[in-house]
Coordinates of C-alpha atoms in Angstrom, one line a residue:
Chain A
X793 CA 21.4 -24.5 -17.8
X794 CA 20.9 -26.1 -21.2
X795 CA 22.5 -24.9 -24.4
X796 CA 19.4 -23.2 -25.7
X797 CA 19.1 -21.1 -22.6
X798 CA 22.8 -20.2 -22.9
X799 CA 22.2 -19.0 -26.5
X800 CA 19.1 -17.1 -25.4
X801 CA 20.8 -15.3 -22.6
X802 CA 24.2 -14.9 -24.4
X803 CA 25.4 -11.3 -24.0
X804 CA 28.3 -9.3 -22.7
X805 CA 29.6 -10.6 -19.4
X806 CA 26.4 -12.6 -19.0
X807 CA 27.9 -15.8 -17.4
X808 CA 30.1 -16.2 -14.3
X809 CA 31.4 -19.1 -12.2
X810 CA 28.1 -18.9 -10.3
X811 CA 26.2 -20.2 -13.4
X812 CA 25.7 -23.9 -14.1
X813 CA 26.9 -24.0 -17.7
X814 CA 26.7 -26.9 -20.2
X815 CA 29.9 -28.7 -21.0
X816 CA 29.9 -27.4 -24.6
X817 CA 30.1 -23.8 -23.5
X818 CA 32.7 -24.5 -20.8
X819 CA 34.9 -26.4 -23.3
X820 CA 34.6 -23.8 -26.0
X821 CA 35.4 -21.0 -23.6
X822 CA 38.4 -22.9 -22.2
X823 CA 39.8 -23.6 -25.6
X824 CA 39.5 -19.9 -26.6
X825 CA 41.0 -18.5 -23.4
X826 CA 43.7 -21.1 -23.1
X827 CA 44.8 -20.3 -26.7
X828 CA 44.9 -16.6 -25.7
X829 CA 46.9 -17.3 -22.5
X830 CA 49.4 -19.6 -24.4
X831 CA 49.9 -16.9 -27.0
X832 CA 50.8 -14.4 -24.3
X833 CA 53.5 -16.8 -23.0
X834 CA 54.9 -17.7 -26.4
X835 CA 54.9 -14.1 -27.5
X836 CA 56.9 -13.3 -24.4
X837 CA 59.3 -16.1 -25.2
X838 CA 59.8 -14.7 -28.7
X839 CA 60.5 -11.2 -27.5
X840 CA 62.7 -11.9 -24.5
X841 CA 66.0 -11.9 -26.3
X842 CA 65.4 -8.3 -27.4
X843 CA 65.5 -7.1 -23.8
X844 CA 69.2 -7.7 -24.1
X845 CA 69.6 -6.5 -27.6
X846 CA 67.7 -3.2 -27.2
X847 CA 69.9 -0.4 -28.4
X848 CA 69.3 1.9 -25.4
X849 CA 68.6 1.7 -21.7
X850 CA 65.2 3.2 -22.3
X851 CA 64.2 0.6 -24.8
X852 CA 65.6 -2.1 -22.6
X853 CA 63.4 -1.1 -19.7
X854 CA 60.4 -0.9 -22.0
X855 CA 61.1 -4.4 -23.5
X856 CA 61.6 -5.9 -20.1
X857 CA 58.3 -4.4 -18.9
X858 CA 56.5 -5.6 -22.0
X859 CA 57.7 -9.2 -21.6
X860 CA 56.7 -8.9 -17.9
X861 CA 53.2 -7.6 -18.9
X862 CA 52.7 -10.5 -21.3
X863 CA 53.5 -13.0 -18.6
X864 CA 51.1 -11.2 -16.3
X865 CA 48.4 -11.4 -19.0
X866 CA 49.1 -15.1 -19.2
X867 CA 48.7 -15.5 -15.5
X868 CA 45.4 -13.6 -15.6
X869 CA 44.0 -15.5 -18.5
X870 CA 44.9 -18.9 -17.2
X871 CA 42.9 -17.9 -14.1
X872 CA 40.0 -16.9 -16.2
X873 CA 40.2 -20.2 -18.1
X874 CA 40.6 -22.2 -14.9
X875 CA 37.4 -20.8 -13.5
X876 CA 35.5 -22.8 -16.1
X877 CA 36.4 -25.9 -14.3
X878 CA 37.7 -27.8 -17.3
X879 CA 41.4 -27.6 -17.0
X880 CA 43.8 -26.4 -14.3
X881 CA 46.6 -24.0 -15.0
X882 CA 49.2 -26.7 -14.5
X883 CA 47.4 -28.9 -17.1
X884 CA 47.4 -26.0 -19.6
X885 CA 51.1 -25.2 -19.0
X886 CA 52.0 -28.8 -19.3
X887 CA 50.1 -29.1 -22.6
X888 CA 51.9 -26.0 -23.8
X889 CA 55.3 -27.6 -22.9
X890 CA 54.5 -31.0 -24.5
X891 CA 53.3 -29.4 -27.8
X892 CA 49.5 -29.9 -27.3
X893 CA 48.8 -26.3 -26.4
X894 CA 47.8 -24.1 -29.3
X895 CA 48.8 -20.4 -29.8
X896 CA 48.9 -17.6 -32.4
X897 CA 50.4 -18.3 -35.8
X898 CA 52.8 -15.3 -35.5
X899 CA 54.6 -16.7 -32.5
X900 CA 55.6 -19.8 -34.3
X901 CA 58.1 -17.8 -36.4
X902 CA 61.6 -17.0 -35.4
X903 CA 62.6 -13.4 -34.6
X904 CA 66.3 -12.7 -34.9
X905 CA 66.8 -9.0 -35.4
X906 CA 65.8 -5.8 -33.7
X907 CA 64.1 -4.5 -36.8
X908 CA 61.5 -7.2 -36.4
X909 CA 60.4 -6.1 -33.0
X910 CA 57.9 -3.5 -34.2
X911 CA 56.4 -6.3 -36.4
X912 CA 55.2 -7.9 -33.2
X913 CA 54.9 -4.9 -30.9
X914 CA 53.1 -2.6 -33.4
X915 CA 51.4 -4.8 -36.0
X916 CA 50.7 -8.1 -34.2
X917 CA 49.9 -6.4 -30.9
X918 CA 47.8 -3.9 -32.9
X919 CA 45.9 -6.7 -34.5
X920 CA 45.5 -8.3 -31.1
X921 CA 44.2 -5.1 -29.7
X922 CA 41.4 -5.1 -32.2
X923 CA 40.3 -8.5 -31.2
X924 CA 40.7 -8.0 -27.5
X925 CA 38.7 -4.8 -27.5
X926 CA 35.7 -6.8 -28.8
X927 CA 36.3 -9.4 -26.1
X928 CA 35.6 -7.0 -23.3
X929 CA 32.0 -7.9 -24.3
X930 CA 32.5 -11.6 -24.3
X931 CA 29.9 -13.6 -22.4
X932 CA 32.3 -15.3 -19.9
X933 CA 32.6 -12.5 -17.3
X934 CA 36.1 -13.5 -15.9
X935 CA 37.5 -13.3 -19.5
X936 CA 35.9 -9.9 -20.2
X937 CA 37.3 -8.7 -16.8
X938 CA 40.8 -9.9 -17.7
X939 CA 40.5 -8.0 -21.0
X940 CA 40.0 -4.7 -19.2
X941 CA 43.5 -4.9 -17.8
X942 CA 45.0 -6.6 -20.9
X943 CA 43.7 -3.9 -23.2
X944 CA 44.9 -1.1 -21.0
X945 CA 48.5 -2.5 -21.0
X946 CA 48.5 -3.5 -24.7
X947 CA 47.8 0.1 -25.5
X948 CA 51.3 0.9 -24.1
X949 CA 52.9 -1.9 -26.0
X950 CA 51.5 -0.7 -29.3
X951 CA 52.8 2.8 -28.6
X952 CA 56.2 1.3 -27.7
X953 CA 56.2 -0.7 -31.0
X954 CA 55.1 2.3 -33.0
X955 CA 57.9 4.4 -31.5
X956 CA 60.5 1.8 -32.4
X957 CA 59.1 1.7 -36.0
X958 CA 59.1 5.5 -36.2
X959 CA 62.7 5.6 -35.0
X960 CA 63.8 2.9 -37.5
X961 CA 62.0 4.4 -40.4
X962 CA 63.5 7.8 -39.7
X963 CA 66.9 6.4 -39.2
X964 CA 69.7 5.6 -41.7
X965 CA 69.0 4.2 -45.1
X966 CA 70.2 0.8 -43.9
X967 CA 67.8 0.8 -41.0
X968 CA 64.9 1.7 -43.3
X969 CA 65.8 -1.0 -45.8
X970 CA 66.1 -3.7 -43.1
X971 CA 62.8 -2.6 -41.6
X972 CA 61.0 -2.8 -44.9
X973 CA 62.5 -6.3 -45.5
X974 CA 61.2 -7.4 -42.1
X975 CA 57.8 -5.9 -42.9
X976 CA 57.6 -7.8 -46.2
X977 CA 58.5 -11.0 -44.4
X978 CA 55.9 -10.5 -41.6
X979 CA 53.0 -8.9 -43.5
X980 CA 51.4 -12.1 -44.8
X981 CA 51.7 -13.7 -41.3
X982 CA 50.1 -10.6 -39.8
X983 CA 47.2 -10.9 -42.1
X984 CA 46.8 -14.6 -41.3
X985 CA 46.7 -13.6 -37.7
X986 CA 42.9 -13.2 -38.2
X987 CA 42.6 -16.8 -39.5
X988 CA 40.9 -18.0 -42.7
X989 CA 37.9 -16.2 -44.1
X990 CA 34.6 -16.7 -42.3
X991 CA 33.4 -19.5 -44.6
X992 CA 36.4 -21.6 -43.7
X993 CA 36.5 -20.9 -40.0
X994 CA 35.5 -23.9 -38.0
X995 CA 34.9 -22.6 -34.5
X996 CA 33.3 -19.3 -35.2
X997 CA 29.6 -20.2 -35.4
X998 CA 29.3 -21.9 -32.0
X999 CA 31.6 -19.3 -30.2
X1000 CA 29.5 -16.5 -31.7
X1001 CA 26.2 -18.1 -30.9
X1002 CA 27.0 -18.3 -27.2
X1003 CA 28.5 -14.8 -27.1
X1004 CA 32.1 -15.8 -26.5
X1005 CA 33.2 -14.3 -29.8
X1006 CA 32.0 -10.9 -30.7
X1007 CA 33.2 -10.4 -34.3
X1008 CA 34.0 -12.6 -37.2
X1009 CA 37.5 -13.1 -38.7
X1010 CA 36.5 -11.0 -41.7
X1011 CA 35.2 -8.1 -39.7
X1012 CA 38.3 -8.0 -37.5
X1013 CA 40.7 -8.3 -40.5
X1014 CA 38.9 -5.5 -42.3
X1015 CA 39.0 -3.2 -39.3
X1016 CA 42.7 -3.9 -38.9
X1017 CA 43.6 -3.3 -42.5
X1018 CA 41.5 -0.1 -42.5
X1019 CA 43.6 1.3 -39.7
X1020 CA 47.0 -0.2 -40.2
X1021 CA 47.6 0.1 -44.0
X1022 CA 47.5 3.9 -43.7
X1023 CA 49.7 3.8 -40.6
X1024 CA 52.3 1.6 -42.3
X1025 CA 52.4 3.9 -45.2
X1026 CA 52.7 7.0 -43.1
X1027 CA 56.0 5.6 -41.7
X1028 CA 57.3 5.0 -45.1
X1029 CA 56.6 1.3 -45.4
X1030 CA 55.5 0.0 -48.7
X1031 CA 52.7 -2.6 -48.7
X1032 CA 53.9 -5.7 -50.4
X1033 CA 52.2 -6.6 -53.8
X1034 CA 51.2 -10.0 -52.3
X1035 CA 48.9 -10.9 -50.9
X1036 CA 46.7 -8.8 -53.2
X1037 CA 44.4 -6.6 -51.2
X1038 CA 41.4 -4.9 -52.8
X1039 CA 39.6 -2.0 -51.3
X1040 CA 36.0 -2.4 -52.0
X1041 CA 33.4 0.4 -52.6
X1042 CA 32.0 0.0 -49.1
X1043 CA 35.4 0.8 -47.6
X1044 CA 36.2 -2.8 -46.6
X1045 CA 39.0 -4.9 -47.9
X1046 CA 39.2 -8.1 -49.7
X1047 CA 42.4 -10.2 -49.3
X1048 CA 43.2 -12.6 -52.1
X1049 CA 43.3 -15.8 -50.1
X1050 CA 45.1 -17.8 -52.7
X1051 CA 48.1 -15.5 -52.3
X1052 CA 48.6 -16.7 -48.7
X1053 CA 50.3 -19.9 -47.7
X1054 CA 47.5 -21.8 -46.0
X1055 CA 49.5 -25.1 -45.9
X1056 CA 52.0 -23.3 -43.7
X1057 CA 49.2 -21.8 -41.6
X1058 CA 47.6 -25.2 -40.9
X1059 CA 50.9 -26.8 -40.3
X1060 CA 51.4 -24.1 -37.7
X1061 CA 47.9 -24.7 -36.3
X1062 CA 48.9 -28.3 -35.6
X1063 CA 52.1 -27.2 -33.9
X1064 CA 54.1 -28.9 -36.6
X1065 CA 56.0 -26.0 -38.1
X1066 CA 59.7 -26.4 -37.5
X1067 CA 60.7 -23.0 -36.0
X1068 CA 57.6 -23.1 -33.8
X1069 CA 58.4 -26.6 -32.6
X1070 CA 61.9 -25.3 -31.7
X1071 CA 60.3 -22.5 -29.7
X1072 CA 57.9 -24.8 -27.9
X1073 CA 60.8 -27.1 -27.0
X1074 CA 63.0 -24.3 -26.0
X1075 CA 60.4 -23.1 -23.5
X1076 CA 59.9 -26.6 -22.3
X1077 CA 63.6 -27.1 -21.7
X1078 CA 63.8 -23.9 -19.7
X1079 CA 60.8 -24.9 -17.6
X1080 CA 62.2 -28.4 -17.0
X1081 CA 65.5 -26.8 -15.8
X1082 CA 63.5 -25.2 -12.9
X1083 CA 61.3 -28.2 -12.2
X1084 CA 63.3 -28.8 -9.0
X1085 CA 62.2 -25.4 -7.7
X1086 CA 58.6 -26.2 -8.3
X1087 CA 59.0 -29.5 -6.6
X1088 CA 60.6 -27.8 -3.6
X1089 CA 57.8 -25.3 -3.3
X1090 CA 55.2 -28.1 -3.6
X1091 CA 56.7 -30.2 -0.9
X1092 CA 56.8 -27.1 1.2
X1093 CA 53.1 -26.6 0.6
X1094 CA 52.3 -30.3 1.3
X1095 CA 54.2 -30.1 4.6
X1096 CA 52.3 -26.9 5.5
X1097 CA 49.0 -28.6 4.5
X1098 CA 47.9 -25.9 2.2
X1099 CA 48.5 -23.9 -1.0
X1100 CA 52.1 -23.1 -2.1
X1101 CA 53.1 -20.0 -0.2
X1102 CA 53.0 -16.9 -2.4
X1103 CA 54.9 -14.4 -0.3
X1104 CA 58.3 -15.1 -1.8
X1105 CA 56.9 -15.0 -5.3
Chain B
X709 CA 84.8 22.2 -0.7
X710 CA 81.6 20.2 0.1
X711 CA 79.3 22.8 -1.6
X712 CA 81.4 23.0 -4.7
X713 CA 80.5 19.4 -5.6
X714 CA 77.1 20.6 -6.5
X715 CA 78.3 22.6 -9.5
X716 CA 79.9 20.4 -12.2
X717 CA 81.8 23.5 -13.5
X718 CA 83.5 24.0 -10.2
X719 CA 84.9 20.6 -9.8
X720 CA 88.7 20.2 -9.7
X721 CA 90.2 17.2 -11.3
X722 CA 90.5 15.2 -8.0
X723 CA 86.8 15.8 -7.2
X724 CA 85.7 15.0 -10.7
X725 CA 87.6 11.7 -10.6
X726 CA 86.2 10.7 -7.3
X727 CA 82.7 11.5 -8.4
X728 CA 83.0 9.7 -11.6
X729 CA 84.5 6.6 -10.0
X730 CA 81.9 6.4 -7.3
X731 CA 79.1 6.7 -9.8
X732 CA 80.5 4.2 -12.2
X733 CA 80.8 1.7 -9.4
X734 CA 77.1 2.3 -8.5
X735 CA 75.7 2.4 -12.0
X736 CA 77.7 -0.4 -13.6
X737 CA 76.8 -2.8 -10.8
X738 CA 73.1 -2.1 -11.2
X739 CA 73.2 -2.2 -15.0
X740 CA 75.0 -5.5 -15.3
X741 CA 73.0 -7.2 -12.5
X742 CA 69.8 -6.1 -14.3
X743 CA 71.1 -7.5 -17.6
X744 CA 71.7 -10.8 -15.9
X745 CA 68.3 -10.8 -14.1
X746 CA 66.4 -10.4 -17.3
X747 CA 67.7 -13.8 -18.4
X748 CA 65.2 -15.2 -16.0
X749 CA 62.2 -13.6 -17.8
X750 CA 60.0 -16.3 -19.3
X751 CA 62.4 -18.8 -17.6
X752 CA 61.6 -18.5 -13.9
X753 CA 60.1 -21.4 -12.0
X754 CA 56.5 -20.0 -11.9
X755 CA 54.6 -17.2 -13.5
X756 CA 54.6 -15.4 -10.2
X757 CA 58.4 -15.6 -9.7
X758 CA 58.9 -14.6 -13.3
X759 CA 56.9 -11.4 -12.6
X760 CA 58.8 -10.7 -9.4
X761 CA 62.3 -11.1 -10.9
X762 CA 61.3 -9.0 -13.9
X763 CA 60.3 -6.3 -11.4
X764 CA 63.7 -6.5 -9.7
X765 CA 65.5 -6.3 -13.0
X766 CA 63.6 -3.2 -13.9
X767 CA 64.3 -1.6 -10.5
X768 CA 68.0 -2.2 -10.9
X769 CA 68.0 -0.9 -14.4
X770 CA 66.1 2.2 -13.2
X771 CA 68.7 2.7 -10.5
X772 CA 71.5 2.4 -13.1
X773 CA 69.8 5.0 -15.1
X774 CA 69.6 7.3 -12.0
X775 CA 73.3 7.0 -11.5
X776 CA 74.2 7.3 -15.2
X777 CA 72.1 10.4 -15.2
X778 CA 74.2 12.0 -12.5
X779 CA 77.3 11.2 -14.7
X780 CA 75.4 13.1 -17.4
X781 CA 75.8 16.2 -15.3
X782 CA 79.6 16.0 -15.6
X783 CA 79.3 15.6 -19.3
X784 CA 78.8 11.9 -20.1
X785 CA 76.3 10.6 -22.6
X786 CA 74.6 7.2 -22.5
X787 CA 76.5 6.0 -25.6
X788 CA 79.9 6.6 -23.9
X789 CA 78.7 5.1 -20.7
X790 CA 77.2 2.0 -22.1
X791 CA 77.0 1.3 -25.8
X792 CA 80.4 2.6 -27.0
X793 CA 82.4 2.1 -23.8
X794 CA 85.4 -0.1 -23.8
X795 CA 84.1 -3.2 -21.9
X796 CA 87.3 -3.2 -19.9
X797 CA 86.4 0.2 -18.6
X798 CA 83.3 -1.0 -16.8
X799 CA 83.7 -0.9 -13.1
X800 CA 81.1 -3.4 -11.8
X801 CA 82.0 -6.2 -9.4
X802 CA 82.6 -9.5 -11.1
X803 CA 79.8 -11.0 -8.9
X804 CA 77.1 -9.4 -11.2
X805 CA 78.6 -10.4 -14.5
X806 CA 78.8 -14.2 -13.8
X807 CA 76.6 -16.2 -16.2
X808 CA 73.7 -18.3 -14.8
X809 CA 73.6 -22.1 -15.5
X810 CA 70.3 -23.2 -17.0
X811 CA 67.8 -23.6 -14.2
X812 CA 70.1 -22.5 -11.5
X813 CA 67.6 -20.5 -9.5
X814 CA 69.7 -21.0 -6.4
X815 CA 72.4 -18.9 -7.9
X816 CA 69.9 -16.2 -8.8
X817 CA 68.5 -15.8 -5.3
X818 CA 71.8 -16.2 -3.5
X819 CA 73.5 -13.7 -5.8
X820 CA 70.6 -11.3 -5.2
X821 CA 71.0 -11.8 -1.4
X822 CA 74.8 -11.2 -1.4
X823 CA 74.4 -8.1 -3.6
X824 CA 71.4 -6.6 -1.9
X825 CA 72.9 -7.0 1.5
X826 CA 75.9 -5.1 0.3
X827 CA 73.7 -2.6 -1.5
X828 CA 71.9 -1.7 1.7
X829 CA 75.2 -0.9 3.4
X830 CA 76.4 1.1 0.5
X831 CA 73.2 3.2 0.2
X832 CA 73.3 3.9 3.9
X833 CA 76.8 5.3 3.4
X834 CA 75.5 7.7 0.7
X835 CA 72.5 9.1 2.7
X836 CA 74.5 12.1 3.8
X837 CA 76.6 12.4 0.7
X838 CA 78.1 15.9 0.1
X839 CA 76.7 15.6 -3.5
X840 CA 73.1 16.6 -3.1
X841 CA 71.8 14.7 -6.1
X842 CA 73.3 11.5 -4.9
X843 CA 71.9 11.9 -1.4
X844 CA 68.5 12.7 -2.9
X845 CA 68.3 9.6 -5.1
X846 CA 69.3 7.2 -2.3
X847 CA 65.9 7.5 -0.7
X848 CA 63.9 6.1 -3.6
X849 CA 66.5 3.4 -4.3
X850 CA 66.6 2.2 -0.7
X851 CA 62.9 1.5 -0.4
X852 CA 63.1 -0.8 -3.5
X853 CA 66.3 -2.5 -2.4
X854 CA 64.8 -3.4 1.0
X855 CA 62.1 -5.3 -0.9
X856 CA 64.7 -7.1 -3.0
X857 CA 66.5 -8.2 0.1
X858 CA 63.3 -9.6 1.6
X859 CA 62.5 -11.4 -1.6
X860 CA 65.9 -13.0 -1.8
X861 CA 65.7 -14.1 1.9
X862 CA 62.3 -15.6 1.5
X863 CA 63.5 -17.7 -1.4
X864 CA 66.8 -18.7 0.4
X865 CA 64.9 -19.9 3.3
X866 CA 62.5 -22.0 1.2
X867 CA 65.3 -23.5 -0.9
X868 CA 67.6 -24.2 2.1
X869 CA 64.8 -26.3 3.6
X870 CA 64.9 -28.9 0.8
X871 CA 67.7 -31.4 0.1
X872 CA 68.2 -30.4 -3.5
X873 CA 67.8 -26.7 -2.8
X874 CA 70.3 -26.8 0.0
X875 CA 72.8 -28.6 -2.1
X876 CA 72.4 -26.2 -5.0
X877 CA 72.7 -23.2 -2.6
X878 CA 76.0 -24.6 -1.3
X879 CA 77.3 -25.0 -4.8
X880 CA 76.3 -21.5 -5.7
X881 CA 77.8 -20.1 -2.5
X882 CA 81.1 -21.9 -3.2
X883 CA 81.2 -20.3 -6.6
X884 CA 79.9 -16.9 -5.9
X885 CA 81.3 -16.0 -2.5
X886 CA 84.8 -15.1 -3.8
X887 CA 83.3 -12.9 -6.5
X888 CA 81.1 -11.2 -3.9
X889 CA 84.2 -10.0 -2.1
X890 CA 85.0 -7.9 -5.1
X891 CA 82.0 -5.7 -4.3
X892 CA 84.4 -4.0 -1.8
X893 CA 87.5 -3.9 -3.9
X894 CA 89.0 -0.5 -5.0
X895 CA 88.9 0.9 -8.5
X896 CA 92.0 2.8 -7.5
X897 CA 93.0 3.0 -3.8
X898 CA 93.9 6.8 -4.0
X899 CA 90.6 7.7 -5.6
X900 CA 88.7 5.5 -3.1
X901 CA 90.3 7.5 -0.3
X902 CA 89.3 10.7 -2.0
X903 CA 85.7 9.5 -2.2
X904 CA 85.5 9.3 1.6
X905 CA 87.7 12.4 2.2
X906 CA 85.4 14.5 0.0
X907 CA 82.4 13.2 1.9
X908 CA 80.8 11.7 -1.2
X909 CA 80.4 8.5 0.8
X910 CA 80.9 8.3 4.6
X911 CA 82.3 4.8 4.9
X912 CA 85.5 3.2 3.6
X913 CA 85.3 0.0 1.5
X914 CA 87.0 -1.9 4.4
X915 CA 84.3 -0.7 6.8
X916 CA 81.5 -1.7 4.5
X917 CA 83.1 -5.0 3.7
X918 CA 83.4 -5.8 7.4
X919 CA 79.8 -4.8 8.0
X920 CA 78.6 -7.0 5.2
X921 CA 80.5 -10.0 6.5
X922 CA 79.0 -9.5 9.9
X923 CA 75.5 -9.7 8.4
X924 CA 75.9 -12.4 5.7
X925 CA 78.1 -14.8 7.5
X926 CA 75.8 -15.5 10.4
X927 CA 72.8 -15.5 8.2
X928 CA 74.2 -18.0 5.7
X929 CA 75.3 -20.2 8.6
X930 CA 71.8 -20.1 10.0
X931 CA 70.8 -21.8 6.8
X932 CA 73.3 -24.5 7.4
X933 CA 75.5 -23.3 4.6
X934 CA 79.2 -23.7 4.9
X935 CA 81.5 -20.7 4.3
X936 CA 85.1 -21.1 2.9
X937 CA 87.2 -22.5 5.7
X938 CA 90.2 -20.3 5.1
X939 CA 88.2 -17.2 6.0
X940 CA 87.7 -18.2 9.6
X941 CA 90.0 -16.5 12.1
X942 CA 90.3 -16.6 15.8
X943 CA 89.8 -19.5 18.2
X944 CA 86.3 -20.3 16.8
X945 CA 84.5 -19.0 19.9
X946 CA 83.1 -16.0 18.0
X947 CA 81.1 -17.3 15.1
X948 CA 81.1 -13.9 13.2
X949 CA 84.9 -13.8 13.0
X950 CA 85.6 -14.0 9.3
X951 CA 88.3 -12.3 7.3
X952 CA 88.8 -12.0 3.6
X953 CA 92.4 -12.6 2.6
X954 CA 94.1 -11.7 -0.7
X955 CA 94.2 -15.4 -1.7
X956 CA 90.5 -15.7 -1.4
X957 CA 89.8 -13.1 -4.0
X958 CA 89.3 -14.1 -7.6
X959 CA 91.8 -13.0 -10.3
X960 CA 89.1 -10.8 -12.0
X961 CA 87.8 -8.1 -9.7
X962 CA 85.9 -6.0 -12.0
X963 CA 86.5 -2.7 -10.2
X964 CA 90.0 -2.5 -11.6
X965 CA 88.9 -3.3 -15.1
X966 CA 89.7 -7.0 -15.0
X967 CA 86.7 -9.1 -16.0
X968 CA 85.8 -12.7 -16.7
X969 CA 85.2 -13.9 -20.3
X970 CA 81.5 -14.1 -19.6
X971 CA 81.4 -10.3 -19.3
X972 CA 82.9 -9.7 -22.8
X973 CA 80.3 -12.1 -24.3
X974 CA 77.6 -10.3 -22.5
X975 CA 78.8 -6.9 -23.7
X976 CA 78.9 -8.2 -27.3
X977 CA 75.3 -9.3 -27.0
X978 CA 73.8 -6.2 -25.5
X979 CA 75.7 -3.9 -27.9
X980 CA 74.9 -6.0 -30.9
X981 CA 71.9 -4.1 -32.3
X982 CA 73.6 -0.8 -31.6
X983 CA 76.6 -1.9 -33.6
X984 CA 74.8 -3.7 -36.4
X985 CA 72.5 -0.8 -37.1
X986 CA 75.5 1.5 -37.1
X987 CA 73.9 3.7 -34.4
X988 CA 75.8 6.7 -33.1
X989 CA 73.4 7.8 -30.4
X990 CA 70.9 6.3 -28.0
X991 CA 67.8 7.9 -26.5
X992 CA 68.6 10.2 -23.6
X993 CA 69.6 8.6 -20.4
X994 CA 66.3 9.8 -18.8
X995 CA 63.4 11.6 -20.3
X996 CA 62.5 13.6 -17.3
X997 CA 65.5 13.8 -14.9
X998 CA 64.0 14.4 -11.5

């Protein structure tokens, strides 16, 4: 299939592994899904310590289940990416470990305190939900299919995050103040989640023209702000003065781009931001420590002349 | 006597103490083991094994909650049982509190095996408990634990097959085996006797310990793993002959409130948020007690 045909036919769940797709499409789709899968893994990495630090058994269970879900999403997404025939899961995981794999800006920051958990579980996951909901109509069918399950589970994560936020904001004065401080720190990052404005976005045009991406950065950011500014306020959070956000007559929002730190954003995008580098390397070290187990499984599989056995997994 | 155990208001002091002791043994083991298992989340060898261990951690945590919830019937709240409890009052076996070395997956699967084999025996001894709620909950827990045991054995067999895996398993066994014996140590010998006399559990710790040895010793030997030499008794003709002596036990036995330093560090970590936020309550132990 040539690129023009792809563009003509581009529509929800239009293409599957049965189609003979041009390299440009397969590469763009791989980049997009790999980014998504890596983000699931690095998000899980960031949230893992809070399984331990959760202040009740109930929350501990929910945190453990959430981290598990994210790993499950990663597994699902790597499979959807692998089916494009560009990269194997091992290659993608290796790239993530050696610092070549890209992932969401928010997961390059450190998270040290419990009051930060709803910043990820409510706001970042809420933002992700908006994007993912549109991706159920992406043109690569395995990706859209993965999104069905991911969206279903993310819904629970956002409720979990919202419940923690509600608890913190109806707790002691100290809890409310710490939560507000965490919100102020995370708010600009959350807005940057949607990337630069459309006129500065490099990959959007092609991804949109072949039906991989369904909505632009601006549309998604607008929809998010429209929904989450009132929610934040309803829990008693104050929206920081910066970045300045103007509500326009048509009900959409305009963010003052100059108020956001784009140097930091693009440093992050290159995997050069210090805390993020630490997190990439931390995950890499943990994975290297169990390399011996993977080697053992692989030699097992070689001896058996087939795939690594899954039964014990 | 047996029927009176059902109503918390009718318990005399001896019954209450027996029930509390039994439940704390059960709940604390599961809670602390789960806490350790979660360390493997996002750190397991493959995405698949990550998901499986997370599952087991949540199962154990769920079981801990089921047992803490029964303690709730005799007046305990979650904060007193977990977040505000003196760490030296926890009654778990020191096997479950030991820290993992980075990447020591052999420890994780061996520990799981040693524990789950004991757990199966323990649950069996609770099936006909005179406390109806305990007997009730055993069923659900047993089906999940059976899967954990199978999971651990699958991994043990794979690891024991490779040179490095075998060596690491032997190391882990040398370290963990003494701690595993504490699974069958008493909190207080008199209370342990009451637990059996009252029919809360129908086997003594000694009986369960012997049964456990008769299962794990031949199994570990079948994987070519060596057990501590000083445990072997008899003339060597019966390969299952193995006895735990006082000298083989570690100093810290958990059940009696003695713990290794690793436990106090762990306790500090999991109570950190609760303390820092100045909380005085948790959510309820269970939203919808069955």
